[in-house]
Short mmCIF file of C-alpha atoms in Angstrom, two decimals:
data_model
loop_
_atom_site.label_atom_id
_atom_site.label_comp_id
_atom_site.label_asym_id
_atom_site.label_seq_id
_atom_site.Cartn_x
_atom_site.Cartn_y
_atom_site.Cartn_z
CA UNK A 26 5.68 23.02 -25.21
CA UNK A 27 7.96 23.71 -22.32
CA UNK A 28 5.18 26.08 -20.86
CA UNK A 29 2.91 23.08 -20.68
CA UNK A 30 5.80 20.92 -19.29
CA UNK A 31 5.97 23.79 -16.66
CA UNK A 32 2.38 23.39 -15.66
CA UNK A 33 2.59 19.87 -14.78
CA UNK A 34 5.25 19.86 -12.76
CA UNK A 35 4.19 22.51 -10.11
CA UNK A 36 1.95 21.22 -8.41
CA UNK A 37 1.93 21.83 -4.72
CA UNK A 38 0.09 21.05 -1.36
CA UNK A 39 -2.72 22.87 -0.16
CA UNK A 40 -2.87 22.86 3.91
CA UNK A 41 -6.43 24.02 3.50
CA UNK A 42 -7.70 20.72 2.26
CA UNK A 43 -5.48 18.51 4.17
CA UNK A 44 -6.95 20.04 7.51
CA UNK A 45 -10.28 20.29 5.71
CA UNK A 46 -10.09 15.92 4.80
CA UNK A 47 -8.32 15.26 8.45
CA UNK A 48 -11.33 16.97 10.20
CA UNK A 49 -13.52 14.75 7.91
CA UNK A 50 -11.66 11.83 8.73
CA UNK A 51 -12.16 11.96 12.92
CA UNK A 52 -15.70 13.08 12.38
CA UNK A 53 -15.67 9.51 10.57
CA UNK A 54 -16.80 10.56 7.13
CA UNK A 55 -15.11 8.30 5.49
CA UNK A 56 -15.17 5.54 2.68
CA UNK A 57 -12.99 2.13 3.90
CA UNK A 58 -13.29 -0.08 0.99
CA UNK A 59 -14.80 -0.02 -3.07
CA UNK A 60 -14.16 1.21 -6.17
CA UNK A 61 -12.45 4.77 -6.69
CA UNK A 62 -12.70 6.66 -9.82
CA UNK A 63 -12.99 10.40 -8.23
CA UNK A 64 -16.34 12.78 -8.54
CA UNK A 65 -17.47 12.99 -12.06
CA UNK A 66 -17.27 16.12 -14.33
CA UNK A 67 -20.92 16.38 -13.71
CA UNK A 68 -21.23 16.19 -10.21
CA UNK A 69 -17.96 18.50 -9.76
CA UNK A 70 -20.41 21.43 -12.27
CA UNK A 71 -23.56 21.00 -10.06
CA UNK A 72 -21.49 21.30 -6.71
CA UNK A 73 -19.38 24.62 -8.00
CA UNK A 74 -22.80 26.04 -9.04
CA UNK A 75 -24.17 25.39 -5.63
CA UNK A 76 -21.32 25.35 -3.49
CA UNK A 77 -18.75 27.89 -5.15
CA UNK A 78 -15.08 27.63 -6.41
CA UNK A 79 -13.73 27.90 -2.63
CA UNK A 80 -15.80 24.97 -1.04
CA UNK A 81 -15.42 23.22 -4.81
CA UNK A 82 -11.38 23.45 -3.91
CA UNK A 83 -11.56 22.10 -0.48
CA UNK A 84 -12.01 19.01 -1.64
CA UNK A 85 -9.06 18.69 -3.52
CA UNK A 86 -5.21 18.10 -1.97
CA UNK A 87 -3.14 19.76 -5.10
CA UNK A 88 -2.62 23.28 -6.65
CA UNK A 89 -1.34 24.38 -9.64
CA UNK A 90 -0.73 27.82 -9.25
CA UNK A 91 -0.30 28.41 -13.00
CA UNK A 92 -4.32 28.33 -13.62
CA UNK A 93 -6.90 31.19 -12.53
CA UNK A 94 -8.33 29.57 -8.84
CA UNK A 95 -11.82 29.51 -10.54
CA UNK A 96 -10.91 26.93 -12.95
CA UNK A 97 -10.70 23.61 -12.65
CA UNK A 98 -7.28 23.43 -13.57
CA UNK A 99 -6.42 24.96 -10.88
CA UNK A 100 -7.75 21.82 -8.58
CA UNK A 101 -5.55 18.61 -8.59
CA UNK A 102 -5.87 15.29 -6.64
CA UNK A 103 -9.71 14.53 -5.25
CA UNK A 104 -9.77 12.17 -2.36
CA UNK A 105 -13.43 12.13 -2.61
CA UNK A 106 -16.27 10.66 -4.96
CA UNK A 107 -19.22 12.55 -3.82
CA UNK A 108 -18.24 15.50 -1.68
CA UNK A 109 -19.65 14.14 1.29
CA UNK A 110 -16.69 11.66 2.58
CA UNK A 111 -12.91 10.91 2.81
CA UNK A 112 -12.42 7.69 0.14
CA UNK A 113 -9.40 6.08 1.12
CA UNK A 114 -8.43 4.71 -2.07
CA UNK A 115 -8.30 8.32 -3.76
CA UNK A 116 -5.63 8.98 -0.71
CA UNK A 117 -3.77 5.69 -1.83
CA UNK A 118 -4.15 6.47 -5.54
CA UNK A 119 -3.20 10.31 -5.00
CA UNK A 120 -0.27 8.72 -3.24
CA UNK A 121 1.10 7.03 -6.02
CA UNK A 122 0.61 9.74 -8.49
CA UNK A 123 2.33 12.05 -6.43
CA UNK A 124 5.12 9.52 -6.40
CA UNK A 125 5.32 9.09 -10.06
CA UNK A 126 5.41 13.29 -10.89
CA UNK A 127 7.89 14.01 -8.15
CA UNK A 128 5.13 16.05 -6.10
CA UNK A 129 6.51 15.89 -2.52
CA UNK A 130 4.12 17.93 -0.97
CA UNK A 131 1.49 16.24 -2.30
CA UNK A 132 2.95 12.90 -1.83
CA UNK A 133 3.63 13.66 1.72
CA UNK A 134 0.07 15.22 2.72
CA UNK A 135 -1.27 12.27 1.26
CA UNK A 136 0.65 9.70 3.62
CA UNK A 137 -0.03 11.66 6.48
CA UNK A 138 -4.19 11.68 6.20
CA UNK A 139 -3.44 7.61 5.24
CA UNK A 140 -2.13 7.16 8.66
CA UNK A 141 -4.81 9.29 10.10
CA UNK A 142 -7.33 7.41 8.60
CA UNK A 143 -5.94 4.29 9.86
CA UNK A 144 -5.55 5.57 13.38
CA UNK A 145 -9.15 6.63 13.11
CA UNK A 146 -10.71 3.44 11.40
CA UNK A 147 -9.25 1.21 13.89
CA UNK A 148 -11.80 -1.21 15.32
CA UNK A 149 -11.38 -3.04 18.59
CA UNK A 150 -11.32 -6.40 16.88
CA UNK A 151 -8.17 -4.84 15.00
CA UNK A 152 -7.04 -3.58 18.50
CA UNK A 153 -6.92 -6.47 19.71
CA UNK A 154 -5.22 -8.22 16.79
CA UNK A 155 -2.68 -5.18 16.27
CA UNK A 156 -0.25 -7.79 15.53
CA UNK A 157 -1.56 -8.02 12.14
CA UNK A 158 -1.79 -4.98 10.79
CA UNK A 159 -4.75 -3.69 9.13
CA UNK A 160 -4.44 -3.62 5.53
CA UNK A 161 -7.04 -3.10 2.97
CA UNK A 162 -6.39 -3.88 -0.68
CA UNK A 163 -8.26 -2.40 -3.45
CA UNK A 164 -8.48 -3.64 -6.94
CA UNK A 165 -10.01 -4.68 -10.59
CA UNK A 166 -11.91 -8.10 -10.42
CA UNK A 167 -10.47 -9.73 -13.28
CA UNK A 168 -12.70 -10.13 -16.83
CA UNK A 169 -15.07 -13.15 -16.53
CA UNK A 170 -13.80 -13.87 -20.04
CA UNK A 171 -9.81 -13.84 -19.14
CA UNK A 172 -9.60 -17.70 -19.92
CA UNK A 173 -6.34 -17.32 -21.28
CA UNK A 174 -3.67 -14.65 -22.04
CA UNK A 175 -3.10 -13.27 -25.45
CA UNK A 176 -0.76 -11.79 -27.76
CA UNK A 177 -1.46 -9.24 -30.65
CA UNK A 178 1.48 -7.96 -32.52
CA UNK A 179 -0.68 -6.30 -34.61
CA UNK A 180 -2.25 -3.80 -31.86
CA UNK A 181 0.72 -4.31 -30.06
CA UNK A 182 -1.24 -5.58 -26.78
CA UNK A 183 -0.46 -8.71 -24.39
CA UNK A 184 -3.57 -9.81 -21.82
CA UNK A 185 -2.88 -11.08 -18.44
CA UNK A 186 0.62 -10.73 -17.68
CA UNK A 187 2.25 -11.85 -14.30
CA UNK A 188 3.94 -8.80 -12.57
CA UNK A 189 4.98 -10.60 -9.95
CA UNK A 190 4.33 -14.12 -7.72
CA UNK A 191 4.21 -15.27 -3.98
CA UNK A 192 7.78 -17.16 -3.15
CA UNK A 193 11.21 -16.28 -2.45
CA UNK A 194 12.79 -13.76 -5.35
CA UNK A 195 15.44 -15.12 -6.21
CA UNK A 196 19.36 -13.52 -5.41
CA UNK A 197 17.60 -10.95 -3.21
CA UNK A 198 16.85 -12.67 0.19
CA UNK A 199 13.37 -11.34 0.12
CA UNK A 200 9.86 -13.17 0.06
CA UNK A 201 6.99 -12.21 -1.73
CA UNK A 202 4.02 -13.25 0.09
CA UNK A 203 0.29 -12.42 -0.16
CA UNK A 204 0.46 -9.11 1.93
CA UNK A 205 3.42 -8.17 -0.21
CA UNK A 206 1.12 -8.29 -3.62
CA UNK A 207 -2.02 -6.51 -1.43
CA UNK A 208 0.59 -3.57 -0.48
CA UNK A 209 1.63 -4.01 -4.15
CA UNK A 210 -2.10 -3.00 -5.03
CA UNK A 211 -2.17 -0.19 -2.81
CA UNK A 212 0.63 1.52 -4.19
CA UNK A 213 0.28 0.90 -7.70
CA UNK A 214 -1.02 3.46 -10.09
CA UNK A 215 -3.78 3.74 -12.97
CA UNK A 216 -0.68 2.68 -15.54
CA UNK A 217 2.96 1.12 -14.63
CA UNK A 218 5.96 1.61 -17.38
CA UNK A 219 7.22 -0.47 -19.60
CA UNK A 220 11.08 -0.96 -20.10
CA UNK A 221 13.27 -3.66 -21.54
CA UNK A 222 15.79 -5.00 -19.49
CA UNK A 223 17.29 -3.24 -15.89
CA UNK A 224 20.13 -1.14 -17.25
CA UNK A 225 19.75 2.16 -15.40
CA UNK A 226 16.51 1.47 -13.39
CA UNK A 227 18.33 3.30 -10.68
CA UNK A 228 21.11 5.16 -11.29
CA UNK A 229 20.00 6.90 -14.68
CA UNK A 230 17.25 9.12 -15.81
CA UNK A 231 15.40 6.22 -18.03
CA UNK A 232 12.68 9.03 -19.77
CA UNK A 233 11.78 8.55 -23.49
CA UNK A 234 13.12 4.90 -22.85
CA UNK A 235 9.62 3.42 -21.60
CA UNK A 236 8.74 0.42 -24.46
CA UNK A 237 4.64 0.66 -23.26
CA UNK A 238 1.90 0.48 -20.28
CA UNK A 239 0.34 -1.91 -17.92
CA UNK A 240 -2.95 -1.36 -16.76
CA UNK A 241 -5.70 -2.61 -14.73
CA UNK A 242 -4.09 -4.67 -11.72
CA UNK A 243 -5.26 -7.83 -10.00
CA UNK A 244 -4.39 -10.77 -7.77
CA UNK A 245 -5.27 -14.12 -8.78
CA UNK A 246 -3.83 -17.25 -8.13
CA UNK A 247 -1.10 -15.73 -6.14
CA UNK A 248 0.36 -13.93 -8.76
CA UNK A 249 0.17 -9.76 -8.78
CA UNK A 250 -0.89 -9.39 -13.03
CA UNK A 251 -1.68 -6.73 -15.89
CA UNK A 252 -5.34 -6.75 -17.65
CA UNK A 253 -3.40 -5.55 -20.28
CA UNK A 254 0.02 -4.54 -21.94
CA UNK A 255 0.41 -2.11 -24.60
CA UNK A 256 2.93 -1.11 -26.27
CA UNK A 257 3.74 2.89 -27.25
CA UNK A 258 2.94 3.55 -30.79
CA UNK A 259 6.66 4.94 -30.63
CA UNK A 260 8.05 1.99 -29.98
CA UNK A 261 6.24 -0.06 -32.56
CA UNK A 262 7.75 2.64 -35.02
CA UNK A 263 10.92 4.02 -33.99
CA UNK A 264 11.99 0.34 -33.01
CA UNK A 265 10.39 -2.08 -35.31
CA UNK A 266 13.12 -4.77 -34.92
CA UNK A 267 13.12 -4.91 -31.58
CA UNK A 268 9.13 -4.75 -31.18
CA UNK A 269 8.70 -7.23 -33.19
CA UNK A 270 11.48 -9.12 -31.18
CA UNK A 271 9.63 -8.79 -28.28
CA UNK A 272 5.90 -9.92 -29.35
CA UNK A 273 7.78 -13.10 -31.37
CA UNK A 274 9.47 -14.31 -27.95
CA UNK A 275 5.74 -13.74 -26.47
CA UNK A 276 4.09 -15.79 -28.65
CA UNK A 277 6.97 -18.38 -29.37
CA UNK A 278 8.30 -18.59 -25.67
CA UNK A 279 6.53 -16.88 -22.92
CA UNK A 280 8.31 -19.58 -20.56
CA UNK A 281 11.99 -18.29 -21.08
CA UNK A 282 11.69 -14.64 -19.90
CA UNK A 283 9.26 -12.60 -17.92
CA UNK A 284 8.95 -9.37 -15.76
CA UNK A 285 10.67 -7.84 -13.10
CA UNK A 286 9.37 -4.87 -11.01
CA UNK A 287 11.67 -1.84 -10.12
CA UNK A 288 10.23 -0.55 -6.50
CA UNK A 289 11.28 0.74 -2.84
CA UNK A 290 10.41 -1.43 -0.15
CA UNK A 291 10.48 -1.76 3.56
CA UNK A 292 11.20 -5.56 4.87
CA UNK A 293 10.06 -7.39 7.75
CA UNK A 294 10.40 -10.73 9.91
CA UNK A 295 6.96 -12.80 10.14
CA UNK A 296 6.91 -14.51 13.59
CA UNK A 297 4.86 -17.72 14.30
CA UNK A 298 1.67 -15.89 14.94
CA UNK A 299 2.08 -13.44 12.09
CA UNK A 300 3.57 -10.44 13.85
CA UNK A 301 5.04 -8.55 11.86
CA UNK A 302 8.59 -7.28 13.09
CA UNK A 303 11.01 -4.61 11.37
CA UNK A 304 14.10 -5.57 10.38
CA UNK A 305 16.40 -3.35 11.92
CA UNK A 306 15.25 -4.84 15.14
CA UNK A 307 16.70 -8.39 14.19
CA UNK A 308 15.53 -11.57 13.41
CA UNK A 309 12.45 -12.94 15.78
CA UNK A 310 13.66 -16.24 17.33
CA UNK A 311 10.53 -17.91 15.75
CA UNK A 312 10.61 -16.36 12.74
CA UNK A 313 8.90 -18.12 9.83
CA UNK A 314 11.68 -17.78 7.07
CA UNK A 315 15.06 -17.19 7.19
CA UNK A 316 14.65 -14.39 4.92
CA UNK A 317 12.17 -11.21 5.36
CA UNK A 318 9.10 -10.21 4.08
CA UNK A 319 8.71 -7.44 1.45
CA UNK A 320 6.01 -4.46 1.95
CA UNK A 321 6.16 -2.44 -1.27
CA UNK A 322 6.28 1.67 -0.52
CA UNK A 323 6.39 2.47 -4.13
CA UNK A 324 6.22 0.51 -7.20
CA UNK A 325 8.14 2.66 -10.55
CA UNK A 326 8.28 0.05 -13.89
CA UNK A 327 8.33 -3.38 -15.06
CA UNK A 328 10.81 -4.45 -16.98
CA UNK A 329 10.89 -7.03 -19.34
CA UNK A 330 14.13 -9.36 -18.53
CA UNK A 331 15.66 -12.84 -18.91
CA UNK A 332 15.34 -14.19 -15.87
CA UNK A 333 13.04 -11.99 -13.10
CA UNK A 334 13.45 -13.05 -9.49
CA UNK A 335 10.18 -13.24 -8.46
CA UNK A 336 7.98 -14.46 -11.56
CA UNK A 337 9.28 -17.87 -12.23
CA UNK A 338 6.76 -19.18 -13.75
CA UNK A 339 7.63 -16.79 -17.28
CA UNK A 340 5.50 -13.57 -18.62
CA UNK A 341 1.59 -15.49 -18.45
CA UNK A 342 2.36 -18.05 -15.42
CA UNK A 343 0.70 -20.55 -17.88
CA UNK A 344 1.79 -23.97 -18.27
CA UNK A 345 1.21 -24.58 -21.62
CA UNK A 346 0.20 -21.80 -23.98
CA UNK A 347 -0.92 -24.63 -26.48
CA UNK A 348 -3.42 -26.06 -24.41
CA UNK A 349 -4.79 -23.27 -23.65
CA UNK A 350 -4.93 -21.71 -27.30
CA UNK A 351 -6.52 -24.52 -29.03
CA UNK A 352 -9.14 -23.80 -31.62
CA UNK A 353 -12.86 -24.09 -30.51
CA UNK A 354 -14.62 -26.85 -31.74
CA UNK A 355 -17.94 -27.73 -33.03
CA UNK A 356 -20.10 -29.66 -31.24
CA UNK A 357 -20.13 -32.59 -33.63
CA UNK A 358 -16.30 -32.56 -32.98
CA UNK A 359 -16.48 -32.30 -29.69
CA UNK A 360 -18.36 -35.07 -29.04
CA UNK A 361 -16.13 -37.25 -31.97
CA UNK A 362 -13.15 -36.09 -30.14
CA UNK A 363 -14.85 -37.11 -26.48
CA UNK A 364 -15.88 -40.65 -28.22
CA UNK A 365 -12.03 -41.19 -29.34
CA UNK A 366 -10.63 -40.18 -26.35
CA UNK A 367 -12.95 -42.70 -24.14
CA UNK A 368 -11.94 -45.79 -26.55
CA UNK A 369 -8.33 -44.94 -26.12
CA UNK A 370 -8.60 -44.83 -22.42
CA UNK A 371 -10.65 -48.50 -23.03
CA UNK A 372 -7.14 -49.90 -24.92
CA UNK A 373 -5.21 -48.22 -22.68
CA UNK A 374 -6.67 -49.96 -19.57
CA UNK A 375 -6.88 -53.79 -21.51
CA UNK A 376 -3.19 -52.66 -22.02
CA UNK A 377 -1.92 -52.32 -18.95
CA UNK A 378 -3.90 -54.76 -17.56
CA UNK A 379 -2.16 -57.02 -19.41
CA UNK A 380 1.46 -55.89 -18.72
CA UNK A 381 0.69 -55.87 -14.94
CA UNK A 382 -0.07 -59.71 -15.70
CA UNK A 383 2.83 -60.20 -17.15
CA UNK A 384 5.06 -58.38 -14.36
CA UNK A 385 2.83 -60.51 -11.74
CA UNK A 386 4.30 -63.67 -13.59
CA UNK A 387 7.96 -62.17 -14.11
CA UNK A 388 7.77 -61.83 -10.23
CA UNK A 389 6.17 -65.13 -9.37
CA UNK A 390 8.77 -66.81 -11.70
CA UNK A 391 11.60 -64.75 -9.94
CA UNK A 392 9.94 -65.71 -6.58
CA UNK A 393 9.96 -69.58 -7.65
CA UNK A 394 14.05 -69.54 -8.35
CA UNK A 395 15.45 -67.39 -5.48
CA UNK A 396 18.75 -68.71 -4.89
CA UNK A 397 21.30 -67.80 -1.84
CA UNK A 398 23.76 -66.69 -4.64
CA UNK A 399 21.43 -64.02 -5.74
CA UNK A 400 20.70 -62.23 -2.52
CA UNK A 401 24.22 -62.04 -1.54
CA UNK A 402 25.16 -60.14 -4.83
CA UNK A 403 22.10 -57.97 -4.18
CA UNK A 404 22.97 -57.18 -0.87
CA UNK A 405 27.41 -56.52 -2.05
CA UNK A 406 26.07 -54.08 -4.33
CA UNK A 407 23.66 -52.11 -1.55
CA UNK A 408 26.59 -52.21 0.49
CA UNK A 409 29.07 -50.83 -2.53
CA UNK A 410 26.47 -47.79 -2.64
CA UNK A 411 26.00 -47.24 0.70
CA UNK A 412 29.76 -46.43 1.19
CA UNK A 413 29.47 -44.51 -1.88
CA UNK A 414 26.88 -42.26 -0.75
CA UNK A 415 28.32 -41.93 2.68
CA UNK A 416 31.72 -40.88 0.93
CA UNK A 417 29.66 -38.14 -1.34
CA UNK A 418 28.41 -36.65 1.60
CA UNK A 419 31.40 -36.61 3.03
CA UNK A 420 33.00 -34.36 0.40
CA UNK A 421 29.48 -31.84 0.13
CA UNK A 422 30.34 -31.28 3.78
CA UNK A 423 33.89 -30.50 3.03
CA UNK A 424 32.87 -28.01 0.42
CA UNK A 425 30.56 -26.19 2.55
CA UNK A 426 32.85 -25.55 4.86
CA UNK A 427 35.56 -23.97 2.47
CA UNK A 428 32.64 -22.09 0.88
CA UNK A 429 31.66 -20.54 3.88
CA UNK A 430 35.50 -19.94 5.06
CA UNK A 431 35.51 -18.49 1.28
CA UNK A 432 32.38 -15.82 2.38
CA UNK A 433 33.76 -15.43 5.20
CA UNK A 434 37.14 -14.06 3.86
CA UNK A 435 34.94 -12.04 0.90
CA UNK A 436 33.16 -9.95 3.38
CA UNK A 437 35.81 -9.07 5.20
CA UNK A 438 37.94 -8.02 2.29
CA UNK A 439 34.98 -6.27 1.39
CA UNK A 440 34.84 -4.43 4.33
CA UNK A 441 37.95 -3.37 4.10
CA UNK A 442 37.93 -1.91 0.62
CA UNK A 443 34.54 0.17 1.55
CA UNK A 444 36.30 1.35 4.59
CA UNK A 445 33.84 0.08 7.17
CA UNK A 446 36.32 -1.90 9.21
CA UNK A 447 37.04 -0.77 12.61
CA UNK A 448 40.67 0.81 12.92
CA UNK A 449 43.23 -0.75 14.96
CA UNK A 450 43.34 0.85 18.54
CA UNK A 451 46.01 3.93 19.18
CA UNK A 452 46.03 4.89 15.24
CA UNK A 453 43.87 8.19 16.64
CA UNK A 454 41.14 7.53 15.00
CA UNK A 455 37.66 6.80 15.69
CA UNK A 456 35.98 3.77 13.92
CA UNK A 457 33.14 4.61 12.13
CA UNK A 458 29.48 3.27 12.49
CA UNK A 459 29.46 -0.74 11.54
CA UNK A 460 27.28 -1.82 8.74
CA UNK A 461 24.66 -3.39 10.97
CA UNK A 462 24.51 0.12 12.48
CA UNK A 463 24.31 1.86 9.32
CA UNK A 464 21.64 -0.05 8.53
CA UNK A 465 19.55 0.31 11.59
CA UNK A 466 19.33 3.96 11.05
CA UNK A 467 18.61 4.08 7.52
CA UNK A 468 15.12 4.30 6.24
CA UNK A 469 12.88 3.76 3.21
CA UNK A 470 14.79 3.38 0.12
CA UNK A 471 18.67 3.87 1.36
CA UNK A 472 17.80 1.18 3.98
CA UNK A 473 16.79 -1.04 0.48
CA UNK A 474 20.15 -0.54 -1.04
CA UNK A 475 22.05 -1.39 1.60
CA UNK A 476 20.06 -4.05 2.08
CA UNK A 477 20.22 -5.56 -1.45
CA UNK A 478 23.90 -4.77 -1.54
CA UNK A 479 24.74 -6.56 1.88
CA UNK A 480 22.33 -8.91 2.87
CA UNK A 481 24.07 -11.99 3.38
CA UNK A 482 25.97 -9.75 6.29
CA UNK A 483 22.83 -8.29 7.59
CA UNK A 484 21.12 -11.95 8.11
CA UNK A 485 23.87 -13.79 9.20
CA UNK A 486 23.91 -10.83 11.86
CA UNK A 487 20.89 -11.09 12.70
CA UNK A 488 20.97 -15.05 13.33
CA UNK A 489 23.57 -14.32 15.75
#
């Protein structure tokens, strides 16, 4: 067993290829958009039979050195479906399984052709528009039949689960809007793991810990969702209380809890005309939102939790999972039901009629016997709550302003204990780089962290 853990792991680069699908690229061989699902095991036989093992390996970017080079073991990572042309979705999903196995090389290779290929697939219309960027999103249409989501504790499968939805998520000063959930798409894999709950999403090793697998991703309705989730056979027996746990809140209260994706991400601002502006370089003066956008590098889990920050709306984004799970009816019963419900729209109407009659005469009476007496208690009691409401608003704005003396007097504290306050001049020291500048300089997933850890800083900074 650990030979064939051994195997997996070393997988490695070839430069060959990754010259070999570059050239292929600027000669514009290329596939921009469609489905991906690599050459099949047919078409890879015919082509070694007419083509031979060295051409045959061209065409793939991995190696795994462990297998004879005229085996197909040997060959890892297509970025083609027919050995004529580049397919940009087999760089994007080679991309994010090189991210998930820890292959660098691979991972890296990868992300250089991507830019490549959008250097080289640049029209002039996107020349001219290169303040959007060009992104191209490819995924599963979903089923004509997905009417409604579904839960099976008994194959230990949920349907159409929200990953993820467009709007602010929440405690992070991020927004999720609809280019976040296509670069979402682009980055995700075949399958995304399962866990349940955060604890150690970053800081621990969380193998042997996944609960199950979400497959086959889609956008719809401005939500990011799951075909399907299904849970590890493990699971269902090592853990029986707590799977079972997890399908009864499901089908009992999909509204209290939901998901909550574990990724890197770079942010940006969103000007007026869509621009898109990094954040290190500060906060555009017509920015859309006072908090930035988030473009997904890498997506790693899901995790089941209380309260997610971007999925509101619960684990389906369904308002009412009995509406939508009623039994079908008959026709007969439909049309009995259709019959009942048009007479009790019938009484409802006489009813109301006849109560907006009766308010019609309440107000004519009240009309009739207006007295002076009346209209000056009406209007003593409009003042009494004006002065009311003037004094309430008088205290918010006295609490906001010792709440933000209070943050004020937090961060620098703060500061101080993580040692990023500037010494006081002729100690003989030299202050070290500010936050702001720390994070300027970072990148990828360190720039992230600090963001997440000091973002109310960062954007007060950056509104001057």
């Amino acid at each position: 067993m650990p030979v064939l853990l051994e195997y997996a792991l070393s997988v490695s680069a070839s430069r060959e290829s990754e010259e070999f699908a570059a050239s292929l690229i600027r000669a514009g061989k290329t596939v921009p958009e469609g489905e991906w699902s690599g050459p099949s095991a047919e078409l890879e036989n015919q082509y070694i039979e007419t083509n031979g093992w060295e051409s045959y390996g061209k065409w793939f970017l991995g190696r795994k050195s462990e297998f004879d080079p005229e085996t197909k073991g040997h060959y890892n990572f297509p970025f083609s479906n027919d050995f004529k042309r580049v397919h940009r979705r087999g760089l994007v999903a080679i991309r994010s399984r090189a991210a998930q196995n820890d292959d660098e090389s691979v991972f890296d290779a990868a992300g250089r052709l991507l830019e490549l290929y959008t250097e080289e697939d640049e029209s002039y219309e996107t020349r001219r528009k290169k303040s959007r960027p060009l992104r191209i999103s490819f995924q599963r249409k979903p089923r004509k039949n997905a009417i409604r989501y579904k839960v099976d504790k008994k194959s230990g499968s949920m349907t159409d689960v929200s990953l993820i939805q467009v709007g602010e998520a929440k405690g992070h000063a991020m927004w999720i809007d609809s280019i976040s959930l296509e670069t979402a798409l682009d980055v995700m894999g075949e399958n995304l793991p399962a866990y349940v709950t955060h604890d150690g999403a970053v800081e621990t090793d969380r193998i042997l810990k996944e609960v199950g697998v979400f497959s086959r991703f889609y956008v719809k309705d401005g939500k990011l969702k799951a075909e399907e989730f299904k849970a590890l056979d493990s699971f269902q027996s090592d853990e029986p209380q707590r799977f079972r746990r997890l399908f009864d809140l499901a089908e009992a209260m999909p509204d209290a809890f939901g998901l909550s994706l574990v990724f890197e991400a770079s942010l940006v601002w969103i000007d007026s005309d869509g621009t898109e502006v990094p954040i290190s370089e500060g906060k555009p003066d017509n920015s859309l939102r006072d908090v930035p956008s988030v473009r997904f590098d890498s997506i790693k889990s899901a995790d089941f939790v209380d309260a997610p920050a971007a999925n509101e709306s619960g684990l389906f984004s369904e308002k009412s999972k009995h509406r939508l799970e009623a039994p079908q009816m008959a026709d007969e019963e439909l049309d009995e039901t259709k019959e009942v419900e048009e007479t009790e729209e019938v009484e409802e109407t006489e009813e109301t009629e006849e109560v907006e009659t009766e308010e019609e005469e309440e107000e004519a009476t009240s009309e009739d016997s207006d007295e002076p007496d009346d209209v000056a208690a009406l209007q003593g009691k409009i003042d009494e709550l004006t002065a009311r409401v003037a004094e309430q608003d008088a205290k918010i704005d006295s609490l906001n302003e010792s709440l933000e003396t209070a943050e004020t007097r937090n961060e620098k504290l703060s500061a101080l204990v993580e040692g990023e306050e500037a010494l006081s001049e002729g100690d003989g020291k030299q202050a070290g780089p500010s936050l702001i500048e720390r994070f300027q300089s970072a990148t990828g997933a360190e720039q992230t962290i600090i963001w997440k850890q000091n973002k109310r800083e960062i954007l007060r900074s950056a509104r001057g």
